N, C-alpha and C. Protein backbone atom coordinates (compact mmCIF):
# COMPACT_ATOMS: atom_id res chain seq x y z
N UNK A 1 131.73 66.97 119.36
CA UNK A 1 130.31 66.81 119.62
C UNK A 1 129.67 68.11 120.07
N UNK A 2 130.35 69.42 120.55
CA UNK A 2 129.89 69.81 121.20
C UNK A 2 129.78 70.94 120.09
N UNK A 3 130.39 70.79 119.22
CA UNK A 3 130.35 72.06 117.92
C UNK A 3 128.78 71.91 117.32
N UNK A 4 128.89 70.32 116.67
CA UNK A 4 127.75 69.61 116.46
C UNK A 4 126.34 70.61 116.83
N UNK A 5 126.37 70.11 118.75
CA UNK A 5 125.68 70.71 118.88
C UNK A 5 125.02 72.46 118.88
N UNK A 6 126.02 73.16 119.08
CA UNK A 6 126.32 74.83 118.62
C UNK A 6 125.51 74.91 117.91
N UNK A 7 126.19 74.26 116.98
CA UNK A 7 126.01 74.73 115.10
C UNK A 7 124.18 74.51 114.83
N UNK A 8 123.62 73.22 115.67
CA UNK A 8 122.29 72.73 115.42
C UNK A 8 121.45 74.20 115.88
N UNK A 9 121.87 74.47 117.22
CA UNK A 9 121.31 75.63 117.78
C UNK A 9 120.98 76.53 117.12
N UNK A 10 122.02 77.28 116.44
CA UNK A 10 122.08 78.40 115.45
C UNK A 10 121.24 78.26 114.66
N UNK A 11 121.68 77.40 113.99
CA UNK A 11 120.41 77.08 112.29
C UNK A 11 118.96 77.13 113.25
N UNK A 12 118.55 76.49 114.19
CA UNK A 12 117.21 76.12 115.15
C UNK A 12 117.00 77.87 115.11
N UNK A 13 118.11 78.25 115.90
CA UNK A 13 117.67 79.82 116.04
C UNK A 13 117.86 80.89 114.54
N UNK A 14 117.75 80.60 113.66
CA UNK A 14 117.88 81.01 112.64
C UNK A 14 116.56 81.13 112.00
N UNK A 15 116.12 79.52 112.49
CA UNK A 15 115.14 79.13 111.51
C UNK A 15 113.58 79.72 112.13
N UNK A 16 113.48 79.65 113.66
CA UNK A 16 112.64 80.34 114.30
C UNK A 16 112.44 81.59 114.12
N UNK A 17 113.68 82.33 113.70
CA UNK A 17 113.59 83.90 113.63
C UNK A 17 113.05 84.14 112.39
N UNK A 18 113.04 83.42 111.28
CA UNK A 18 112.93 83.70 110.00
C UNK A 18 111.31 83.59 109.47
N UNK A 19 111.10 84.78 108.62
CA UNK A 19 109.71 84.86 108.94
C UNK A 19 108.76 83.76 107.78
N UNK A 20 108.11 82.65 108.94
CA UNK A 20 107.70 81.64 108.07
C UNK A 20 106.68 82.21 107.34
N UNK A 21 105.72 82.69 107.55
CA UNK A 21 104.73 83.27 106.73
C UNK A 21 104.75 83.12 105.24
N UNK A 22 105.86 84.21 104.82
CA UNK A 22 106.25 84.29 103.48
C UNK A 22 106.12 83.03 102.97
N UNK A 23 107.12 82.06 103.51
CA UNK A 23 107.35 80.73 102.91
C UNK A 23 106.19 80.18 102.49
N UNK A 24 105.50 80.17 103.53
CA UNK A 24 104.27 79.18 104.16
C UNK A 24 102.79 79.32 103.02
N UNK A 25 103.11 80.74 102.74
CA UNK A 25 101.82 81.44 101.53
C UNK A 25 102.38 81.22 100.21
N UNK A 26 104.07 80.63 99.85
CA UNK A 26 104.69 80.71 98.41
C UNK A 26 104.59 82.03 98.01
N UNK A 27 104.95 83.29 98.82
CA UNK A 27 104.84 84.24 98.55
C UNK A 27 105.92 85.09 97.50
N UNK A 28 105.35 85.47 96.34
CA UNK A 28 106.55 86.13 95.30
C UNK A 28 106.34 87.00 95.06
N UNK A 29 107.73 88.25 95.01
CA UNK A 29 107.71 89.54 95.18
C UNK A 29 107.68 89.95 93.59
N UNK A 30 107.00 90.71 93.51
CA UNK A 30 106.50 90.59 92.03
C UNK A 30 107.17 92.30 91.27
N UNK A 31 107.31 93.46 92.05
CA UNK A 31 107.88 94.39 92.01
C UNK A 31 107.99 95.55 92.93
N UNK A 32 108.42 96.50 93.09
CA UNK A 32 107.82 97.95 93.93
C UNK A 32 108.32 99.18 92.98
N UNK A 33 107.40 99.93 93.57
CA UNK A 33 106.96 100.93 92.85
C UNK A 33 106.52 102.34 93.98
N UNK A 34 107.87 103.42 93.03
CA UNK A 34 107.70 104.57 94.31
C UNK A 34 106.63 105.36 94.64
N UNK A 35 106.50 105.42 95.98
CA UNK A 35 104.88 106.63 95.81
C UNK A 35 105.21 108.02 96.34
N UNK A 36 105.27 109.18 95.41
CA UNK A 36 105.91 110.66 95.82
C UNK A 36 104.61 111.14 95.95
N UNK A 37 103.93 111.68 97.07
CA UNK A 37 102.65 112.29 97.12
C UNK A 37 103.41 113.85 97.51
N UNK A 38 102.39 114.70 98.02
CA UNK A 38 102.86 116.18 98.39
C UNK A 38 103.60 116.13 99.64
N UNK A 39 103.21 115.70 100.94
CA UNK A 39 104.09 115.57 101.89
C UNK A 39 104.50 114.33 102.34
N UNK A 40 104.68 113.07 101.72
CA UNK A 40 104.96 111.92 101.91
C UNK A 40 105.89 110.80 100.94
N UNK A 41 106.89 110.57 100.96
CA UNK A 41 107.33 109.64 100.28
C UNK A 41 107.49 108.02 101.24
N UNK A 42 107.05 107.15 99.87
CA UNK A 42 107.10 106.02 100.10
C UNK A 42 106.91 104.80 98.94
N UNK A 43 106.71 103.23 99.22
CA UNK A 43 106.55 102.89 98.30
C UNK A 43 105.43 101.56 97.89
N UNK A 44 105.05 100.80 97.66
CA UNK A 44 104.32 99.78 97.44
C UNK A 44 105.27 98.46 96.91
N UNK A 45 104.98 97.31 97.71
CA UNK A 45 105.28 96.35 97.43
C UNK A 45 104.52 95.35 96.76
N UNK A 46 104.48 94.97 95.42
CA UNK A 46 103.33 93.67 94.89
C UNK A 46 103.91 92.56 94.63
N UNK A 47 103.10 92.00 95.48
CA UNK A 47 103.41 90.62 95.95
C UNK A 47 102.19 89.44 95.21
N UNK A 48 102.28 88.46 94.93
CA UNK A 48 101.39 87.45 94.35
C UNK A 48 101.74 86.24 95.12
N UNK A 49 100.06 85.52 95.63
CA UNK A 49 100.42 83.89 96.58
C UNK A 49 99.95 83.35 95.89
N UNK A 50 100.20 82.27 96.06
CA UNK A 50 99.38 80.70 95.83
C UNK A 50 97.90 80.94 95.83
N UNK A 51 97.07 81.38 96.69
CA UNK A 51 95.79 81.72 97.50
C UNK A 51 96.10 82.72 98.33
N UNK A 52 95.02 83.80 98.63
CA UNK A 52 95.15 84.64 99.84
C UNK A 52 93.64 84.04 100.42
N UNK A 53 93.92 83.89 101.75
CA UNK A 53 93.32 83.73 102.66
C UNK A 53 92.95 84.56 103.80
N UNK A 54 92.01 84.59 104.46
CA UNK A 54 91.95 85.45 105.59
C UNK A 54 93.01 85.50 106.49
N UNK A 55 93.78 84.09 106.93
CA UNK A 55 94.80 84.49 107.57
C UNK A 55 96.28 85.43 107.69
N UNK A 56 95.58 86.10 106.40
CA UNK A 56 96.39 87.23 105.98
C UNK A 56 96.09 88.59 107.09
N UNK A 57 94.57 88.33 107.63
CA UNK A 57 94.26 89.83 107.42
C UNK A 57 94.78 90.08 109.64
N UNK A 58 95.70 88.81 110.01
CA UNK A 58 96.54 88.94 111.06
C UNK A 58 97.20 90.37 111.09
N UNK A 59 97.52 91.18 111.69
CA UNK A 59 98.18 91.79 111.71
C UNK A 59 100.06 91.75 111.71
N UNK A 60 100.43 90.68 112.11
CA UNK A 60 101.43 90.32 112.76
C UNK A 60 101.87 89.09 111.33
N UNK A 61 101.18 88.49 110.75
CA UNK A 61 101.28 87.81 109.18
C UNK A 61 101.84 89.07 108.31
N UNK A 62 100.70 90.04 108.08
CA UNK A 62 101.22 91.03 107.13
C UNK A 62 102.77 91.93 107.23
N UNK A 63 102.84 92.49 108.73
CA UNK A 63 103.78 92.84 109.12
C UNK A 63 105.19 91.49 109.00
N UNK A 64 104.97 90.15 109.30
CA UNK A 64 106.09 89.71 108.92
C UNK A 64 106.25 89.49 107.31
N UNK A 65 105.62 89.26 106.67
CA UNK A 65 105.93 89.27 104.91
C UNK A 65 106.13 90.69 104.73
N UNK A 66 106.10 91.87 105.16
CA UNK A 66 106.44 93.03 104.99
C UNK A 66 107.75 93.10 105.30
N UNK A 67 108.18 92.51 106.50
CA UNK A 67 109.73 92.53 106.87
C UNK A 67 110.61 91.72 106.53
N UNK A 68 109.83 90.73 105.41
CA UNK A 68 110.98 89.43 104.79
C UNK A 68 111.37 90.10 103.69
N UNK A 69 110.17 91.15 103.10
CA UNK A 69 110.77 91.87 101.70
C UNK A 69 111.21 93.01 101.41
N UNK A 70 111.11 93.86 102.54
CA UNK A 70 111.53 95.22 102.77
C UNK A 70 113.22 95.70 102.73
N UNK A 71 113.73 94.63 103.40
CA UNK A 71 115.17 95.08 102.83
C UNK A 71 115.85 94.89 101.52
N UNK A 72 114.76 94.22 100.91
CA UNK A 72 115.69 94.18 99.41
C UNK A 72 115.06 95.30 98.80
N UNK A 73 113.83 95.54 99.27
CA UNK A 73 112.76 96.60 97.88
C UNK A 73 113.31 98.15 98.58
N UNK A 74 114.08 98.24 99.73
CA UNK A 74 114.35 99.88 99.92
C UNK A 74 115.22 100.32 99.32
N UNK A 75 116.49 99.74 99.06
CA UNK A 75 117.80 99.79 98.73
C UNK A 75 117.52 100.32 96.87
N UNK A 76 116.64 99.13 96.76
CA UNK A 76 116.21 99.51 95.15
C UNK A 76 115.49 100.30 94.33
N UNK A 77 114.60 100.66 95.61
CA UNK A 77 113.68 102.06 95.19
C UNK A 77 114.90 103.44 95.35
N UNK A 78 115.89 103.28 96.29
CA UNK A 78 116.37 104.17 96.15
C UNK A 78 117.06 104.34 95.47
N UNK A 79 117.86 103.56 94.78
CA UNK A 79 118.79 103.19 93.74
C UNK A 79 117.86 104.01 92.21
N UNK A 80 116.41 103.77 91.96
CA UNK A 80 116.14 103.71 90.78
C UNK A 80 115.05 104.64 90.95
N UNK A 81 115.14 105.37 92.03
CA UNK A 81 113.60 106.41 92.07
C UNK A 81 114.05 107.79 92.30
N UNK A 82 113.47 108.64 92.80
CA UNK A 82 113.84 109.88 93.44
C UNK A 82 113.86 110.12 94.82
N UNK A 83 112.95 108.97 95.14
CA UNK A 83 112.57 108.83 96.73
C UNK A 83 113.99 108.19 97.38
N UNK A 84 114.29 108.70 98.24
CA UNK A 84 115.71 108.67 99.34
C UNK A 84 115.39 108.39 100.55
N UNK A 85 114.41 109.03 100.90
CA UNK A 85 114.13 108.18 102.61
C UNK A 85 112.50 107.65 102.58
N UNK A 86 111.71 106.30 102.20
CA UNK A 86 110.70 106.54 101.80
C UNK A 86 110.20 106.28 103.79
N UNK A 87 108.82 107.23 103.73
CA UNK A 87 108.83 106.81 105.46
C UNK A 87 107.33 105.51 105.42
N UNK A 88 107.06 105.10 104.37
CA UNK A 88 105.77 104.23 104.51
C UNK A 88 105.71 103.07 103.58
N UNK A 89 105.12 102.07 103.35
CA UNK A 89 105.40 101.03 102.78
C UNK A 89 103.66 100.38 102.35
N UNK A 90 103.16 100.44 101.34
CA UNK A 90 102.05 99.84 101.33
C UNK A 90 102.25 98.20 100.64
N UNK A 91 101.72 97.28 101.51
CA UNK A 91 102.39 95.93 101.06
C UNK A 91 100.60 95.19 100.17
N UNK A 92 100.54 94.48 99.09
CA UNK A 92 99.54 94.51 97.87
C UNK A 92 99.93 93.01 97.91
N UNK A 93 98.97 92.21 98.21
CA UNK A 93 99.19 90.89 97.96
C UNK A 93 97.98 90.22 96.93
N UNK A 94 98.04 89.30 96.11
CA UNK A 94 96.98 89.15 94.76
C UNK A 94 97.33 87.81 94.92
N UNK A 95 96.53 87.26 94.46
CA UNK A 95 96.50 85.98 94.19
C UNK A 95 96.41 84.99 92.56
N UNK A 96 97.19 83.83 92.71
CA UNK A 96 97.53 83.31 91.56
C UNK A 96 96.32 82.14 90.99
N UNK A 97 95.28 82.06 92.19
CA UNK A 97 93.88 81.26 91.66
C UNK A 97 93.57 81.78 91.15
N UNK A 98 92.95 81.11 89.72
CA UNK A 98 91.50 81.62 89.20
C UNK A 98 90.22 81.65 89.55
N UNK A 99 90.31 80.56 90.49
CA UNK A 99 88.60 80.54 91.05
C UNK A 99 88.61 81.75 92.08
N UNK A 100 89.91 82.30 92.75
CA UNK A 100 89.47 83.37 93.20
C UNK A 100 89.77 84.47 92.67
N UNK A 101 90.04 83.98 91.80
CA UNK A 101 90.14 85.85 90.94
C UNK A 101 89.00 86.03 90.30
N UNK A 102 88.00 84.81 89.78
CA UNK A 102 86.43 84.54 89.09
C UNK A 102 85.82 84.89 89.67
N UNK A 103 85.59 84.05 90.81
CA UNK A 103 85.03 83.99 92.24
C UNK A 103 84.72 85.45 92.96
N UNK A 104 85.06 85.47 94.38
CA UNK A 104 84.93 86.68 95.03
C UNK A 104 86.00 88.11 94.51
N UNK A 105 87.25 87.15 94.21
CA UNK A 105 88.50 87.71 93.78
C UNK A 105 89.36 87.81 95.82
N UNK A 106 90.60 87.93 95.33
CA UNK A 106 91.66 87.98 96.25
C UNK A 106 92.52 88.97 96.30
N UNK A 107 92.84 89.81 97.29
CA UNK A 107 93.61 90.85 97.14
C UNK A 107 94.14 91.63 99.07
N UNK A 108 94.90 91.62 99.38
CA UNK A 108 95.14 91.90 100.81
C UNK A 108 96.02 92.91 100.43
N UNK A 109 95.98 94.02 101.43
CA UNK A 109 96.74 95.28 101.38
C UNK A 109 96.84 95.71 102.79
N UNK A 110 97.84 95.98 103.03
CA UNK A 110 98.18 96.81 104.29
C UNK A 110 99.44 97.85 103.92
N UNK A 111 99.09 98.98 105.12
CA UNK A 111 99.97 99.86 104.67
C UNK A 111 100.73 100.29 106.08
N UNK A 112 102.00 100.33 106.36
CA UNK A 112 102.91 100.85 107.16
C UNK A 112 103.95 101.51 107.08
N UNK A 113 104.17 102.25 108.42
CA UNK A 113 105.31 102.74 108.29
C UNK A 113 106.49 102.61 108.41
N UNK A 114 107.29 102.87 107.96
CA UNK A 114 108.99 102.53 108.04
C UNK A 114 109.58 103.06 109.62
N UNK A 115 110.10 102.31 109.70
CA UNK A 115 110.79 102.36 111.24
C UNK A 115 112.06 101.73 111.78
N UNK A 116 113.19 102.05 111.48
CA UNK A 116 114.49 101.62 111.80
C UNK A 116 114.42 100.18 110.73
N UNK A 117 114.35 100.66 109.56
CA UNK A 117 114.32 99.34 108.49
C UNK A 117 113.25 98.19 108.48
N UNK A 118 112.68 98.41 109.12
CA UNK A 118 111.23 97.86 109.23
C UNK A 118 109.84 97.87 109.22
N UNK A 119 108.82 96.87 109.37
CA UNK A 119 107.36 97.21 109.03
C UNK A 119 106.79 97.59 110.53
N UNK A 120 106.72 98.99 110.88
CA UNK A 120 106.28 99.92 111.89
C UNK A 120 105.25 99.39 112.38
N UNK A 121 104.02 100.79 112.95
CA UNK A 121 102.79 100.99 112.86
C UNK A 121 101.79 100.59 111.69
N UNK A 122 101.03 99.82 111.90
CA UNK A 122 100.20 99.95 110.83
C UNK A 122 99.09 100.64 110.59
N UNK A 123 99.06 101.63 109.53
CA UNK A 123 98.33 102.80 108.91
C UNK A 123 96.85 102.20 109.12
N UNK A 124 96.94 101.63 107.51
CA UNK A 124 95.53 101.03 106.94
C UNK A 124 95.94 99.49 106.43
N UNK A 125 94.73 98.73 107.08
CA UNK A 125 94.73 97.44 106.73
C UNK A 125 93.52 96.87 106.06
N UNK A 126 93.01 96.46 105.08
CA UNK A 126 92.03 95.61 104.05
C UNK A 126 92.22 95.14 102.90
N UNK A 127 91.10 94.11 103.38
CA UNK A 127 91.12 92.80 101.98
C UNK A 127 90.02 93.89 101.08
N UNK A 128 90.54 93.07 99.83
CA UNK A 128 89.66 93.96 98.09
C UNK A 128 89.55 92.69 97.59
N UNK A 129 87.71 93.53 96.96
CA UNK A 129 87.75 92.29 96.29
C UNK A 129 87.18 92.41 94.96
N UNK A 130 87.47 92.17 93.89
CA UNK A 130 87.46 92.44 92.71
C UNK A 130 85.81 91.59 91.94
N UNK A 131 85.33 92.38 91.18
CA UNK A 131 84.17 91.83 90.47
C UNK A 131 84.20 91.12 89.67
N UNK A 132 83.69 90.13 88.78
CA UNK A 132 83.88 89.64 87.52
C UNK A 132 84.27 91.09 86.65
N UNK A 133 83.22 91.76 86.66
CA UNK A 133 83.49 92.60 85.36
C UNK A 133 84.60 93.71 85.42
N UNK A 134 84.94 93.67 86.40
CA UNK A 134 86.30 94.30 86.70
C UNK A 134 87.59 93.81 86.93
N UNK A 135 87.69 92.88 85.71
CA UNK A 135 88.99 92.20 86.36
C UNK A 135 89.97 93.35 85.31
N UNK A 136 91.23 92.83 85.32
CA UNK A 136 92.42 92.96 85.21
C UNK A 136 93.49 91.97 84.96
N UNK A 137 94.30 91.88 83.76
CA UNK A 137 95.38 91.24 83.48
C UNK A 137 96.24 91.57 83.41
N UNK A 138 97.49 91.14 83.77
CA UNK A 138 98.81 91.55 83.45
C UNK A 138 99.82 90.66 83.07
């Protein structure tokens, strides 16, 4: 009985630590892509939700969907780029409505820095919002 209980703990503390956000928005990592400027390497993460909402533009939301996807997208930028230590991370979130891509349009971006494998300081943070006549397909 007493393993039972252990074991419940763990998963409880597992599940608290784990960053709901991501889940919570159906958030899918869509690719990254390296950014080599003159004195800066780093990279961009694009991400696509269900809806983006203002409750994106949390600070502490962005930073955790930054840190649910960051350890898989560093390993791989370095694997397939030139960039080796990137020190910044710009995270690009879009949305999979049409009424808001018609509409106002949807788009959240924040940008941070890397910090012991993680989403740091944050640089620059804003929502974009796209025109009718400026859309974009991919």
């Amino acid at each position: 009985m007493m393993r039972v209980s252990k074991g419940l703990a763990v998963i409880a503390a597992g599940l608290a630590l784990s960053p709901v956000a991501a889940a919570a928005q159906n958030i899918e990592w869509i690719n990254a892509v390296a950014v080599i400027a003159e004195d800066r390497e780093g990279m961009e993460l694009h991400l696509r939700a269900d809806e983006v909402t203002d409750d994106l533009s949390r600070a502490r939301v962005m930073r955790g969907i930054c840190d649910h996807f960051l350890p898989s997208a560093v390993p791989l930028i370095k694997e397939l780029t030139k960039v080796q230590d990137p020190d910044f991370v710009k995270v690009r979130i879009t949305t999979r409505a049409w009424e808001q891509v018609l509409g106002a349009g949807g788009r959240w971006e924040a940008t941070f820095a890397i910090e012991n494998a993680t989403c740091g300081d944050e640089d620059i943070a804003s929502r974009r919002t796209m025109s009718p006549s400026a859309l974009y397909l991919r």
